Amino acid sequence: MASIASSSLYNALFRRNYTMLGAVFAGAFTFEMWYGSTMDKIWDKNNRGRQWKDIRSKYVEDAEEEE
Amino acid sequence: MLARSCLRSTRAIASARNGAVKITKRAASSSSSGSAADSPLRMNIAAVAATTVAAGSIAWYYHLYGPTAHAMTPAEEGLHAPKYPWVHEQFFKTFDHQALRRGFQVYREVCASCHSLSRVPYRALVGTILTSDEAKALAEENEYDTEPNDQGEIEKRPGKLADYLPSPYPNDEAARFSNNGALPPDLSLIVKARHGGCNYIFSLLTGYPDEPPAGAQVGDGLNFNPYFPGTGIAMARVLYEGLVDYEDETPATTSQMAKDVVEFLNWAAEPELDDRKRMGMKVLVVTSVMFALSVWVKRYKWAWVKSRKIVYDPPKSGNSRH
């Protein structure tokens, strides 16, 4: 059951300190990536049409020159 | 001891008829136990005195600091601007960048002839209000000083993105001289620099009556505006319907232009506002999840402490062991 999963997790990651530390760092990194992009998506949805990226296409002439 | 104190309290009551002063004296001189001080009369007097002192000092304090002192008349204070429902002031909303673009147009075509915006460089406009091509073209319309060359001469060069928006006057004295002695303030931070922020500036720009009300005193070269502290402002009404031609064909009414330019000036004062709000949203979400989690962990850890039952089992006479 869950104990199998948790014990293999324990053996793989948490048993040795350096793997534990690595797991924490990697976890923080991936969480940050996921969280940042998700929240940005919500933000953009909430502000649709108000931000520069939403109206930029109306004014930019040569798409390659911008940025 | 008991007899003595009884005796003394009766004496105290007796002498109370001769006035409270005597009792206090006696209490002060008496070195024996506080039994005299326990007499109901003395306690009552003490309570009344303490209450009087407390109520009196509150009354005195309120008399001194309570009422607000108005050093200025309402006219000198200026009319307080009504609150408008600015969307960009909501917690989770950005500036409306289309409005910023319009507001910048209003600033450039109207306000820039008197007001500087000296803290805003062209590069700040790129990616918020203008494309980089537009900003470059705009910058190149103006000339800036070069670094001194080999002979120490300073030449002129066309502007670039790193330059700041040019000011209409070379210095404050020139600005005053051209405006009847009144200095048009720099608008870079004006939204932060005035009480009421956006509401005040919007009201100021749209609040000029056609004629000053009867009896209002308007100084020489001044214009009546109820929102300006003192009501006499050196800036005349500048926004009139149809003054600018918006490229997005928004009707250029006075209030539309005022709203756009105010939002633009808010951006100029706080260009980082959008990013700050977005970061704030992320922080709020993470901290509220963390908080909920910590509440849960605390309850989990404390569950057994809270739910245990402590039973006192008194020794029965039979099984006690002494």
XYZ file of C-alpha atoms in Angstrom:
389
model
C 0.000 0.000 0.000
C 1.101 3.490 0.785
C 3.803 2.079 2.983
C 5.549 0.536 -0.016
C 5.567 3.832 -1.838
C 6.664 5.753 1.218
C 9.371 3.283 2.151
C 10.830 3.282 -1.362
C 10.657 7.053 -1.292
C 12.447 6.975 2.015
C 15.137 4.666 0.695
C 15.636 6.579 -2.508
C 15.641 10.132 -1.208
C 15.490 10.640 2.489
C 17.822 8.030 3.842
C 21.034 9.866 3.088
C 21.411 13.487 3.915
C 22.862 14.563 0.580
C 20.026 12.987 -1.386
C 17.564 14.598 0.998
C 19.199 17.970 0.445
C 19.198 17.429 -3.292
C 15.526 16.483 -3.199
C 14.685 19.626 -1.259
C 16.605 21.852 -3.674
C 15.206 20.202 -6.778
C 11.722 20.280 -5.302
C 11.991 23.964 -4.493
C 13.244 24.676 -7.994
C 10.520 22.786 -9.808
C 7.833 24.139 -7.516
C 9.003 27.676 -8.143
C 8.950 27.114 -11.905
C 5.484 25.639 -11.817
C 4.083 28.113 -9.315
C 5.522 31.166 -11.094
C 4.138 30.208 -14.487
C 0.736 29.208 -13.097
C 0.321 32.430 -11.199
C 1.467 34.438 -14.219
C -1.191 32.707 -16.271
C -3.861 33.619 -13.738
C -2.536 37.166 -13.627
C -2.635 37.554 -17.396
C -6.137 36.127 -17.529
C -7.312 38.560 -14.878
C -5.752 41.448 -16.784
C -6.577 40.412 -20.308
C -6.414 43.341 -22.711
C -4.801 45.677 -20.228
C -1.153 44.805 -20.553
C 1.357 45.911 -23.146
C 1.753 42.436 -24.571
C -1.957 42.436 -25.373
C -1.833 45.611 -27.460
C 1.742 45.407 -28.712
C 0.760 43.710 -31.952
C -1.209 46.782 -32.978
C 1.842 48.994 -32.969
C 4.864 46.915 -33.715
C 5.753 47.091 -37.413
C 8.663 44.788 -37.909
C 8.147 41.799 -35.670
C 11.808 40.800 -35.838
C 13.148 44.073 -34.592
C 11.270 44.081 -31.323
C 13.108 42.329 -28.521
C -5.432 43.564 68.301
C -8.991 43.075 67.236
C -10.252 45.189 70.084
C -7.834 47.945 69.278
C -8.786 48.137 65.671
C -12.474 48.149 66.502
C -11.870 50.952 68.871
C -9.938 52.898 66.321
C -12.486 52.536 63.572
C -15.249 53.829 65.769
C -13.062 56.770 66.597
C -12.430 57.328 62.959
C -16.122 57.479 62.209
C -16.624 59.833 65.067
C -13.932 62.201 63.905
C -15.209 62.029 60.339
C -17.806 64.497 61.409
C -15.026 66.932 62.020
C -13.958 66.669 58.436
C -12.099 64.252 56.212
C -8.824 66.095 56.553
C -8.308 64.915 60.027
C -8.695 61.287 59.028
C -6.091 61.531 56.353
C -3.712 63.052 58.820
C -4.317 60.316 61.271
C -3.848 57.662 58.675
C -0.595 59.192 57.616
C 0.720 59.486 61.139
C -0.514 56.091 62.222
C 2.184 53.523 62.015
C 0.105 50.563 62.965
C -1.488 48.077 60.586
C -3.788 49.280 57.794
C -6.939 48.507 59.663
C -7.869 52.179 59.786
C -7.539 52.448 56.040
C -10.057 49.677 55.626
C -12.878 51.692 57.053
C -15.701 51.993 54.499
C -15.799 55.752 54.732
C -12.136 56.172 53.933
C -12.399 53.728 51.103
C -15.313 55.656 49.703
C -13.497 58.942 49.939
C -10.451 57.443 48.262
C -12.573 55.992 45.476
C -14.363 59.270 44.904
C -11.079 61.163 44.872
C -9.419 58.743 42.466
C -12.409 58.821 40.143
C -12.475 62.594 40.234
C -8.790 62.780 39.393
C -9.142 60.259 36.575
C -12.246 61.841 35.064
C -10.748 65.289 35.527
C -7.515 64.424 33.780
C -9.394 62.826 30.886
C -11.530 65.943 30.573
C -8.469 68.145 30.749
C -6.638 66.031 28.154
C -9.615 66.116 25.818
C -9.939 69.851 26.314
C -6.300 70.269 25.362
C -5.914 67.757 22.515
C -9.370 66.451 21.658
C -10.958 68.917 19.274
C -9.163 69.293 15.944
C -7.783 72.737 15.417
C -8.406 74.039 11.899
C -5.632 76.427 11.098
C -6.942 76.862 7.561
C -10.332 77.835 6.252
C -12.063 75.259 4.029
C -11.122 77.371 1.008
C -7.460 77.252 1.939
C -7.770 73.524 2.475
C -9.242 72.999 -0.993
C -12.280 70.950 -1.869
C -11.660 67.285 -1.168
C -11.710 65.289 -4.365
C -14.364 62.595 -4.706
C -13.149 58.995 -4.943
C -13.304 57.552 -8.415
C -13.291 53.791 -9.086
C -9.879 53.640 -10.773
C -9.474 50.138 -12.115
C -5.692 50.329 -12.010
C -5.838 50.981 -8.278
C -7.422 47.607 -7.581
C -5.207 45.070 -5.872
C -4.944 42.603 -8.734
C -5.268 44.884 -11.775
C -2.505 46.326 -13.911
C -2.458 49.657 -15.653
C -4.520 49.749 -18.817
C -1.686 50.202 -21.265
C -3.935 51.481 -24.010
C -4.920 54.269 -21.625
C -1.257 54.868 -20.797
C -0.562 55.351 -24.467
C -3.382 57.866 -24.748
C -2.273 59.575 -21.565
C 1.251 59.911 -22.850
C -0.116 61.489 -25.986
C -2.043 64.011 -23.877
C 1.049 64.747 -21.809
C 3.166 65.242 -24.896
C 0.674 67.397 -26.779
C -0.676 69.432 -23.850
C 1.207 69.344 -20.577
C 4.753 69.061 -21.937
C 4.812 72.684 -23.043
C 4.863 73.738 -19.379
C 5.587 70.669 -17.222
C 8.738 68.586 -17.264
C 8.716 64.840 -16.695
C 12.387 64.672 -15.948
C 12.554 61.309 -14.183
C 11.241 59.299 -17.095
C 13.764 58.096 -19.695
C 12.718 56.986 -23.176
C 13.797 53.456 -22.383
C 11.110 53.257 -19.687
C 8.489 53.892 -22.356
C 9.681 50.943 -24.427
C 7.574 47.887 -23.779
C 4.979 49.736 -21.755
C 3.771 52.575 -23.918
C 5.772 52.641 -27.130
C 7.554 50.142 -29.306
C 11.296 50.578 -29.359
C 11.110 52.021 -32.879
C 8.611 54.645 -31.823
C 10.638 55.529 -28.744
C 13.850 55.810 -30.749
C 12.186 58.051 -33.298
C 10.793 60.216 -30.535
C 14.152 60.477 -28.798
C 15.848 61.494 -31.996
C 13.561 64.492 -32.349
C 15.467 66.153 -29.519
C 19.065 67.212 -29.145
C 21.210 66.458 -26.142
C 24.670 67.569 -25.059
C 27.555 65.272 -25.890
C 30.509 64.586 -23.647
C 33.216 67.217 -24.131
C 35.332 66.401 -27.185
C 39.152 66.675 -27.506
C 38.983 70.448 -27.446
C 36.624 70.482 -24.498
C 33.684 71.557 -26.569
C 30.249 70.216 -25.935
C 28.345 69.456 -29.076
C 24.819 68.362 -29.773
C 23.695 64.897 -30.695
C 20.281 63.403 -31.370
C 18.650 61.746 -28.386
C 18.741 58.021 -27.724
C 16.765 55.625 -25.572
C 18.949 56.202 -22.511
C 18.125 59.926 -22.457
C 15.472 61.433 -20.244
C 12.452 63.312 -21.573
C 13.436 66.914 -22.280
C 12.126 69.695 -20.063
C 10.269 72.646 -21.576
C 12.404 75.204 -19.760
C 16.152 75.275 -19.146
C 15.696 75.936 -15.412
C 13.102 76.796 -12.780
C 13.660 80.528 -13.073
C 12.863 80.439 -16.777
C 9.788 78.347 -16.008
C 8.607 80.851 -13.414
C 9.320 83.762 -15.699
C 7.163 82.314 -18.433
C 4.292 81.429 -16.107
C 3.610 84.618 -14.205
C 5.944 83.644 -11.399
C 4.340 80.251 -10.774
C 6.469 77.159 -11.214
C 4.766 74.304 -13.061
C 5.917 71.357 -10.949
C 7.659 68.373 -12.448
C 4.997 65.735 -13.056
C 7.150 62.616 -12.638
C 6.037 61.978 -9.071
C 3.041 64.285 -8.843
C 0.553 61.470 -8.209
C 2.504 60.440 -5.129
C 3.201 64.030 -4.146
C -0.377 65.216 -3.718
C -2.970 64.189 -1.183
C -5.718 62.344 -2.999
C -3.337 61.252 -5.790
C -5.231 60.349 -8.952
C -8.559 61.648 -7.629
C -7.087 65.050 -6.846
C -5.376 65.557 -10.171
C -8.390 64.367 -12.111
C -10.631 66.735 -10.152
C -8.148 69.558 -10.593
C -7.997 69.152 -14.358
C -11.749 68.839 -14.808
C -12.845 71.115 -11.969
C -12.513 74.571 -13.506
C -15.930 76.254 -13.446
C -16.826 78.502 -16.372
C -16.912 81.435 -14.040
C -15.704 81.801 -10.465
C -18.650 81.713 -8.065
C -20.007 85.028 -6.840
C -17.923 86.501 -4.076
C -14.843 84.363 -4.740
C -11.631 86.333 -4.674
C -9.374 85.430 -7.561
C -5.924 86.979 -7.577
C -4.224 88.570 -10.555
C -3.262 86.029 -13.189
C -4.888 83.226 -11.206
C -7.765 80.967 -12.112
C -10.469 79.723 -9.826
C -10.362 76.013 -9.045
C -12.124 74.779 -5.924
C -9.897 71.690 -5.634
C -6.646 73.640 -5.496
C -5.725 74.638 -1.942
C -6.427 78.353 -1.790
C -8.663 78.091 -4.887
C -6.475 80.416 -6.955
C -4.237 78.412 -9.323
C -1.788 79.816 -11.835
C -2.527 77.069 -14.335
C -5.539 77.861 -16.457
C -7.875 75.167 -17.672
C -5.953 73.248 -20.309
C -8.190 70.361 -21.328
C -10.997 71.080 -23.761
C -13.070 68.605 -25.687
C -11.383 67.458 -28.869
C -7.990 68.897 -27.990
C -6.128 65.793 -29.090
C -6.827 63.242 -31.766
C -6.517 59.803 -30.262
C -5.012 57.264 -32.630
C -7.392 54.596 -31.307
C -10.325 56.919 -32.000
C -11.467 57.168 -28.416
C -13.612 60.321 -28.194
C -11.368 62.972 -26.666
C -13.675 64.456 -24.079
C -12.251 66.535 -21.280
C -12.775 63.820 -18.703
C -11.424 61.109 -21.006
C -8.200 63.059 -21.523
C -7.963 63.858 -17.832
C -8.468 60.209 -16.911
C -5.877 59.020 -19.401
C -3.259 61.564 -18.427
C -3.797 60.843 -14.741
C -3.337 57.126 -15.280
C -0.221 57.903 -17.286
C 1.126 60.136 -14.516
C 0.407 57.357 -12.024
C 2.484 55.065 -14.179
C 5.259 57.656 -14.339
C 5.279 57.860 -10.547
C 5.087 54.097 -10.006
C 6.304 52.278 -13.108
C 6.972 49.164 -11.023
C 3.403 48.961 -9.738
C 2.280 46.123 -12.035
C 5.196 43.897 -11.107
C 4.779 44.702 -7.467
C 1.149 43.703 -7.491
C 1.860 40.481 -9.328
C 4.579 39.584 -6.852
C 2.235 40.563 -4.042
C -0.396 38.161 -5.323
C 2.133 35.300 -5.405
C 3.308 36.093 -1.895
C -0.224 36.291 -0.545
C -1.207 32.948 -2.029
C 1.895 31.144 -0.772
C 1.739 32.645 2.707
C -1.938 31.861 3.126
C -1.343 28.238 2.133
C 1.584 28.099 4.555
C -0.537 29.587 7.295
C -3.341 27.107 6.752
C -0.776 24.325 6.783
C 0.767 25.501 10.012
C -2.632 25.666 11.660
C -3.292 22.127 10.549
C 0.089 20.873 11.813
C -0.462 22.521 15.163
C -3.847 20.885 15.565
C -2.427 17.551 14.504
C 0.365 17.708 17.042
C -1.874 18.932 19.802
C -4.746 16.572 19.140
C -3.696 14.017 21.732
C -2.997 16.700 24.327
C -6.369 18.250 23.844
C -8.342 15.021 23.746
C -6.750 13.194 26.666
C -8.730 12.781 29.814
C -7.091 13.220 33.200
C -8.841 11.275 35.906
C -8.147 11.698 39.543
C -8.603 8.445 41.280
C -8.773 9.173 45.015
C -7.237 6.512 47.231
C -9.935 4.391 48.737
C -9.712 4.067 52.461
C -9.130 0.376 52.101
C -6.245 0.354 49.700
C -4.217 3.310 50.976
C -0.868 2.249 52.205
C 0.207 4.317 55.171
